[in-house]
C-alpha cells in the first residue's frame, strides 16, 4: 500500500484553491490533550444557526452553549473527533472549536473568494435574470459559514466557492461553497478527507422554486466534482453538511443520482424535516426530507448508531437544526 504522503501529493496535484492548514490559536481554553489513539473516527455535522443579527438573535450565547455541550462530551470521553459546521458566520461561531478543545481548524471560502468555473449560455441567461430585490446582484456580503474543527492534524485544505450562476435568492449574500480537509488519523495509512458544504435554500431563498432548483443542481454538480477529485487519489471520504433537501423530491432525486448513484456514497446519517420547525433524526438514514446529511464511501465504513446533538432535556434546541454524529471505521 502506498504511504499516505504520496497519496496526499497526488490529491493536491489535482486540486485548486489549496489553503494552508493551521492549528487553533488564541481564545482556546486549556484542556487535556485530545485523544489521538488509533481507532474509529467520530464526526458531527451541525448547522449552528449563526446568521447575523437581525436575522437571528441570541446566537452568541447559543454558540457558547454549543461549545459547552461539546466540552461536556469531551470530559466524558464521548466528543466527536471532527466537527463540520455550517452557518458559522460570526466570531462566536468560529470560536466554538477552540472553546470546545479542538486543536485544529479550517474555514471555508471568505466573502472575496471567487470561482474560476466558466459560465455557459444557460448560466449567462440565469445571471441575466438575477433579482436585485432578492440579493442576487450585490455579491457576497458574508463568507461561506463553513468550518471544520478537528482533534487530528489538518494536512491539506481546499476551499471552493460556488460561482454566481450557482446561487439563487438571498443565499447569494453568503459565499457558499465547499470546504475540504485532509486529516492525519493515527493508525490509518491514507489521510481521511472530510468535505463540508451548505446548499441553496428553497423557500428561504425568496425566489421561485424553479430558480432555486437550478442553482441547487449546479451546486450539486460542483460538489460531486470535488468529491470525485479526492476519490481519484484513493482516499477515504466523508461528506457532511446542510443539504437543504426538505420536502422537495426533485432536490432529493438529483442529489441521490449525483452522490449515491454516480459517486457511490452511502448515507450514514441524516436529520429530516418533520414540519416547518420540526427536526428529527431519520430512523433509517436517507436523503428524503433531509436537511443535515453525512455521507461516506469505502473504505470509510459507518459503525454503531447515529447520534443526535443539540437537543436539550427540556425539549429546546441549541440551533434550529439537530446535529448528526456517526462513527467510521477507516480500515474497512
Short mmCIF file of C-alpha atoms in Angstrom, two decimals:
data_model
loop_
_atom_site.label_atom_id
_atom_site.label_comp_id
_atom_site.label_asym_id
_atom_site.label_seq_id
_atom_site.Cartn_x
_atom_site.Cartn_y
_atom_site.Cartn_z
CA UNK A 1 0.00 0.00 0.00
CA UNK A 2 1.21 3.49 -0.79
CA UNK A 3 2.13 5.64 2.16
CA UNK A 4 -0.31 8.45 2.92
CA UNK A 5 2.22 11.12 1.98
CA UNK A 6 2.41 10.03 -1.65
CA UNK A 7 -1.37 9.70 -1.82
CA UNK A 8 -1.83 13.21 -0.49
CA UNK A 9 0.63 14.64 -3.00
CA UNK A 10 -1.40 13.04 -5.77
CA UNK A 11 -4.56 14.63 -4.37
CA UNK A 12 -3.04 18.08 -4.05
CA UNK A 13 -1.86 17.97 -7.66
CA UNK A 14 -5.49 17.54 -8.68
CA UNK A 15 -6.79 20.45 -6.64
CA UNK A 16 -7.00 24.20 -6.98
CA UNK A 17 -7.51 26.72 -4.19
CA UNK A 18 -5.38 24.98 -1.58
CA UNK A 19 -5.09 26.95 1.66
CA UNK A 20 -2.55 26.32 4.39
CA UNK A 21 -3.94 24.36 7.35
CA UNK A 22 -3.47 25.91 10.74
CA UNK A 23 -3.82 24.96 14.40
CA UNK A 24 -6.29 26.80 16.56
CA UNK A 25 -4.72 29.86 18.13
CA UNK A 26 -5.93 32.30 20.71
CA UNK A 27 -9.04 32.06 22.82
CA UNK A 28 -8.71 28.31 23.40
CA UNK A 29 -9.35 27.19 26.96
CA UNK A 30 -6.59 24.76 28.06
CA UNK A 31 -7.92 21.23 28.16
CA UNK A 32 -6.42 17.78 28.46
CA UNK A 33 -4.77 16.76 25.17
CA UNK A 34 -7.22 15.29 22.69
CA UNK A 35 -7.13 11.53 22.37
CA UNK A 36 -5.31 10.54 19.20
CA UNK A 37 -5.12 6.78 19.70
CA UNK A 38 -5.87 4.58 16.69
CA UNK A 39 -9.49 3.58 16.34
CA UNK A 40 -12.79 4.65 14.80
CA UNK A 41 -13.27 8.30 13.85
CA UNK A 42 -16.43 10.06 15.01
CA UNK A 43 -17.79 13.06 13.13
CA UNK A 44 -20.50 15.58 13.91
CA UNK A 45 -22.21 17.67 11.22
CA UNK A 46 -24.14 20.62 12.65
CA UNK A 47 -25.78 23.78 11.35
CA UNK A 48 -25.20 26.13 14.29
CA UNK A 49 -27.72 28.78 13.12
CA UNK A 50 -25.18 31.58 13.05
CA UNK A 51 -26.93 34.02 10.74
CA UNK A 52 -26.11 37.60 11.76
CA UNK A 53 -28.42 39.95 13.64
CA UNK A 54 -31.18 41.00 12.91
CA UNK A 55 -31.90 37.73 11.07
CA UNK A 56 -31.36 35.86 14.34
CA UNK A 57 -30.95 36.86 17.97
CA UNK A 58 -29.13 35.34 20.93
CA UNK A 59 -26.74 33.35 18.79
CA UNK A 60 -23.60 34.44 20.65
CA UNK A 61 -24.95 32.83 23.81
CA UNK A 62 -26.06 29.81 21.81
CA UNK A 63 -22.57 29.38 20.34
CA UNK A 64 -21.10 29.37 23.84
CA UNK A 65 -23.68 26.79 24.88
CA UNK A 66 -22.81 24.60 21.88
CA UNK A 67 -19.13 24.76 22.85
CA UNK A 68 -20.05 23.89 26.44
CA UNK A 69 -22.01 20.83 25.27
CA UNK A 70 -19.03 19.66 23.24
CA UNK A 71 -16.75 20.24 26.22
CA UNK A 72 -19.08 18.12 28.32
CA UNK A 73 -18.85 15.30 25.80
CA UNK A 74 -15.06 15.64 25.83
CA UNK A 75 -14.98 15.37 29.61
CA UNK A 76 -16.92 12.10 29.31
CA UNK A 77 -14.69 10.80 26.51
CA UNK A 78 -17.56 10.99 24.03
CA UNK A 79 -16.73 14.08 21.96
CA UNK A 80 -16.65 13.70 18.17
CA UNK A 81 -13.12 13.79 16.78
CA UNK A 82 -14.22 16.03 13.90
CA UNK A 83 -16.95 18.70 13.80
CA UNK A 84 -18.17 20.07 10.47
CA UNK A 85 -20.36 23.14 10.96
CA UNK A 86 -22.46 25.35 8.77
CA UNK A 87 -23.62 28.95 9.34
CA UNK A 88 -20.52 29.79 11.37
CA UNK A 89 -20.69 33.38 10.15
CA UNK A 90 -19.77 35.23 13.32
CA UNK A 91 -16.75 35.29 15.60
CA UNK A 92 -18.73 33.44 18.27
CA UNK A 93 -19.49 30.56 15.93
CA UNK A 94 -15.92 30.40 14.63
CA UNK A 95 -14.75 30.17 18.26
CA UNK A 96 -16.83 27.06 19.00
CA UNK A 97 -13.94 24.76 18.05
CA UNK A 98 -11.20 26.22 20.23
CA UNK A 99 -13.61 26.77 23.11
CA UNK A 100 -14.55 23.09 22.93
CA UNK A 101 -10.92 21.98 22.92
CA UNK A 102 -10.30 21.25 19.24
CA UNK A 103 -6.67 21.83 18.34
CA UNK A 104 -7.05 22.31 14.58
CA UNK A 105 -9.45 24.35 12.48
CA UNK A 106 -10.09 25.21 8.85
CA UNK A 107 -12.59 27.67 7.42
CA UNK A 108 -14.40 27.82 4.11
CA UNK A 109 -14.31 30.49 1.42
CA UNK A 110 -14.29 34.07 2.63
CA UNK A 111 -16.55 36.68 1.03
CA UNK A 112 -13.91 37.62 -1.55
CA UNK A 113 -13.06 34.19 -2.97
CA UNK A 114 -14.38 33.69 -6.50
CA UNK A 115 -14.93 30.55 -8.53
CA UNK A 116 -13.00 30.14 -11.79
CA UNK A 117 -15.80 27.99 -13.26
CA UNK A 118 -16.81 29.36 -16.69
CA UNK A 119 -20.40 30.30 -17.42
CA UNK A 120 -22.05 28.58 -20.38
CA UNK A 121 -25.03 30.02 -22.27
CA UNK A 122 -27.54 28.67 -19.76
CA UNK A 123 -25.54 30.10 -16.87
CA UNK A 124 -25.32 33.51 -18.54
CA UNK A 125 -29.09 33.51 -19.06
CA UNK A 126 -29.54 32.61 -15.38
CA UNK A 127 -27.31 35.53 -14.36
CA UNK A 128 -29.19 37.91 -16.66
CA UNK A 129 -32.38 37.15 -14.74
CA UNK A 130 -30.84 37.95 -11.34
CA UNK A 131 -33.08 39.83 -8.91
CA UNK A 132 -31.72 42.82 -7.02
CA UNK A 133 -34.71 42.61 -4.67
CA UNK A 134 -33.66 39.14 -3.57
CA UNK A 135 -29.95 39.75 -3.05
CA UNK A 136 -28.70 38.23 -6.29
CA UNK A 137 -26.86 41.25 -7.69
CA UNK A 138 -24.96 42.64 -4.70
CA UNK A 139 -22.29 39.97 -4.45
CA UNK A 140 -21.43 38.01 -1.33
CA UNK A 141 -21.64 40.05 1.87
CA UNK A 142 -20.73 37.17 4.17
CA UNK A 143 -18.26 34.30 3.99
CA UNK A 144 -19.33 30.69 3.44
CA UNK A 145 -20.12 29.99 7.09
CA UNK A 146 -18.25 26.69 6.80
CA UNK A 147 -15.77 25.43 9.39
CA UNK A 148 -14.20 22.13 10.37
CA UNK A 149 -12.73 21.57 13.84
CA UNK A 150 -10.54 18.55 14.42
CA UNK A 151 -8.59 16.62 17.02
CA UNK A 152 -6.45 15.32 14.16
CA UNK A 153 -3.82 17.39 12.35
CA UNK A 154 -5.08 19.01 9.15
CA UNK A 155 -2.54 18.35 6.41
CA UNK A 156 -4.32 19.98 3.44
CA UNK A 157 -7.27 22.29 2.82
CA UNK A 158 -9.35 23.02 -0.27
CA UNK A 159 -11.77 25.96 -0.47
CA UNK A 160 -14.30 26.05 -3.29
CA UNK A 161 -16.72 28.95 -3.73
CA UNK A 162 -19.84 28.34 -5.79
CA UNK A 163 -19.97 30.67 -8.83
CA UNK A 164 -22.56 33.42 -9.09
CA UNK A 165 -24.61 31.32 -11.52
CA UNK A 166 -24.86 28.62 -8.84
CA UNK A 167 -26.75 30.58 -6.20
CA UNK A 168 -30.32 31.83 -6.00
CA UNK A 169 -32.09 34.45 -3.93
CA UNK A 170 -30.88 35.60 -0.55
CA UNK A 171 -28.42 32.70 -0.45
CA UNK A 172 -26.25 34.75 -2.83
CA UNK A 173 -25.46 37.12 0.04
CA UNK A 174 -23.24 34.39 1.54
CA UNK A 175 -20.30 32.93 -0.39
CA UNK A 176 -21.46 29.34 -0.10
CA UNK A 177 -19.29 26.53 -1.38
CA UNK A 178 -17.29 23.53 -0.21
CA UNK A 179 -14.59 23.18 2.44
CA UNK A 180 -12.44 20.05 2.24
CA UNK A 181 -9.71 18.97 4.64
CA UNK A 182 -7.33 16.02 4.71
CA UNK A 183 -6.74 14.69 8.22
CA UNK A 184 -3.85 12.61 9.51
CA UNK A 185 -5.52 9.88 11.56
CA UNK A 186 -3.33 7.58 13.71
CA UNK A 187 -3.19 4.01 12.51
CA UNK A 188 -4.54 4.80 9.04
CA UNK A 189 -2.25 4.77 6.03
CA UNK A 190 -4.03 7.41 3.95
CA UNK A 191 -5.49 10.72 5.15
CA UNK A 192 -9.21 10.96 5.78
CA UNK A 193 -10.84 13.61 3.61
CA UNK A 194 -13.85 15.45 5.06
CA UNK A 195 -15.92 17.75 2.85
CA UNK A 196 -18.34 20.27 4.38
CA UNK A 197 -21.00 22.16 2.42
CA UNK A 198 -24.24 24.13 2.70
CA UNK A 199 -26.50 24.05 -0.35
CA UNK A 200 -29.04 26.62 -1.53
CA UNK A 201 -32.25 27.03 0.45
CA UNK A 202 -35.61 26.66 -1.27
CA UNK A 203 -38.38 28.71 0.35
CA UNK A 204 -36.00 30.84 2.44
CA UNK A 205 -34.16 31.92 -0.71
CA UNK A 206 -37.13 34.15 -1.57
CA UNK A 207 -37.21 33.19 -5.24
CA UNK A 208 -39.28 30.76 -7.28
CA UNK A 209 -38.66 27.08 -6.67
CA UNK A 210 -37.59 26.57 -10.28
CA UNK A 211 -34.83 29.15 -9.91
CA UNK A 212 -33.56 27.83 -6.59
CA UNK A 213 -33.62 24.29 -8.02
CA UNK A 214 -31.49 25.35 -10.98
CA UNK A 215 -28.88 26.81 -8.61
CA UNK A 216 -29.12 23.76 -6.36
CA UNK A 217 -28.38 21.39 -9.23
CA UNK A 218 -25.32 23.39 -10.24
CA UNK A 219 -24.07 23.30 -6.67
CA UNK A 220 -24.54 19.53 -6.52
CA UNK A 221 -22.59 19.15 -9.77
CA UNK A 222 -19.69 21.17 -8.34
CA UNK A 223 -19.76 19.23 -5.06
CA UNK A 224 -19.78 15.94 -6.96
CA UNK A 225 -16.72 17.05 -8.96
CA UNK A 226 -14.88 17.97 -5.74
CA UNK A 227 -15.68 14.59 -4.19
CA UNK A 228 -14.54 12.78 -7.33
CA UNK A 229 -11.17 14.56 -7.34
CA UNK A 230 -10.38 13.38 -3.84
CA UNK A 231 -11.69 9.87 -4.51
CA UNK A 232 -9.49 9.62 -7.61
CA UNK A 233 -6.49 9.78 -5.29
CA UNK A 234 -7.73 6.70 -3.45
CA UNK A 235 -8.53 8.49 -0.17
CA UNK A 236 -11.36 7.64 2.25
CA UNK A 237 -14.03 10.34 2.02
CA UNK A 238 -16.79 11.60 4.32
CA UNK A 239 -19.15 14.33 3.09
CA UNK A 240 -21.16 16.35 5.60
CA UNK A 241 -23.33 19.43 5.59
CA UNK A 242 -26.74 21.04 5.31
CA UNK A 243 -28.11 19.77 2.01
CA UNK A 244 -31.49 21.53 2.23
CA UNK A 245 -33.46 18.77 0.56
CA UNK A 246 -36.57 19.21 2.70
CA UNK A 247 -39.90 18.41 1.11
CA UNK A 248 -38.66 18.66 -2.46
CA UNK A 249 -38.48 15.32 -4.28
CA UNK A 250 -36.69 16.94 -7.24
CA UNK A 251 -33.82 18.01 -4.99
CA UNK A 252 -33.64 14.61 -3.36
CA UNK A 253 -33.61 12.77 -6.66
CA UNK A 254 -30.86 14.94 -8.12
CA UNK A 255 -28.68 14.68 -5.02
CA UNK A 256 -29.15 10.92 -4.85
CA UNK A 257 -28.25 10.45 -8.51
CA UNK A 258 -25.08 12.53 -8.11
CA UNK A 259 -23.66 11.35 -4.81
CA UNK A 260 -25.19 7.92 -4.22
CA UNK A 261 -25.54 6.83 -7.84
CA UNK A 262 -22.50 8.39 -9.50
CA UNK A 263 -20.08 8.85 -6.61
CA UNK A 264 -21.24 5.68 -4.81
CA UNK A 265 -21.51 7.34 -1.42
CA UNK A 266 -23.60 5.82 1.34
CA UNK A 267 -25.95 7.85 3.52
CA UNK A 268 -24.61 7.29 7.04
CA UNK A 269 -26.89 9.63 8.99
CA UNK A 270 -29.48 12.33 8.38
CA UNK A 271 -31.60 14.95 10.06
CA UNK A 272 -35.03 15.28 8.47
CA UNK A 273 -37.67 17.97 8.32
CA UNK A 274 -40.87 16.85 10.05
CA UNK A 275 -42.60 20.24 9.86
CA UNK A 276 -41.85 23.96 9.46
CA UNK A 277 -39.63 24.00 12.57
CA UNK A 278 -39.66 20.31 13.50
CA UNK A 279 -36.40 18.38 13.08
CA UNK A 280 -35.62 14.77 13.94
CA UNK A 281 -33.03 12.10 13.24
CA UNK A 282 -34.05 9.72 10.47
CA UNK A 283 -34.63 6.25 11.85
CA UNK A 284 -33.18 4.90 8.61
CA UNK A 285 -30.65 7.38 7.18
CA UNK A 286 -31.85 8.66 3.83
CA UNK A 287 -31.92 11.69 1.56
CA UNK A 288 -35.72 12.05 1.60
CA UNK A 289 -36.81 15.19 3.51
CA UNK A 290 -33.25 15.62 4.78
CA UNK A 291 -31.54 18.76 5.97
CA UNK A 292 -28.24 17.65 7.52
CA UNK A 293 -26.72 14.56 5.88
CA UNK A 294 -23.49 12.63 6.45
CA UNK A 295 -22.28 10.50 3.53
CA UNK A 296 -19.30 8.15 3.37
CA UNK A 297 -17.52 5.99 0.84
CA UNK A 298 -15.47 2.86 1.44
CA UNK A 299 -13.00 2.33 2.97
CA UNK A 300 -14.78 4.70 5.41
CA UNK A 301 -17.49 2.45 6.84
CA UNK A 302 -20.15 3.66 9.25
CA UNK A 303 -20.31 1.74 12.52
CA UNK A 304 -22.54 1.91 15.57
CA UNK A 305 -25.69 4.01 15.57
CA UNK A 306 -26.44 7.58 14.56
CA UNK A 307 -26.34 10.01 17.48
CA UNK A 308 -28.03 13.39 17.71
CA UNK A 309 -26.58 16.59 19.10
CA UNK A 310 -28.05 19.86 20.27
CA UNK A 311 -31.38 18.77 21.80
CA UNK A 312 -31.68 19.75 25.46
CA UNK A 313 -33.50 17.75 28.16
CA UNK A 314 -36.28 20.38 28.32
CA UNK A 315 -37.04 19.90 24.62
CA UNK A 316 -35.33 23.08 23.47
CA UNK A 317 -32.59 23.01 20.82
CA UNK A 318 -29.30 24.90 20.64
CA UNK A 319 -29.96 25.59 16.96
CA UNK A 320 -32.83 25.34 14.52
CA UNK A 321 -31.18 22.07 13.41
CA UNK A 322 -30.15 18.84 15.07
CA UNK A 323 -26.56 17.72 14.77
CA UNK A 324 -25.85 14.32 13.21
CA UNK A 325 -23.00 12.29 14.67
CA UNK A 326 -21.63 8.98 13.33
CA UNK A 327 -18.50 6.90 13.83
CA UNK A 328 -16.46 5.40 10.99
CA UNK A 329 -14.00 2.56 10.66
CA UNK A 330 -11.35 3.64 8.16
CA UNK A 331 -9.79 0.22 7.80
CA UNK A 332 -12.87 -1.47 6.44
#
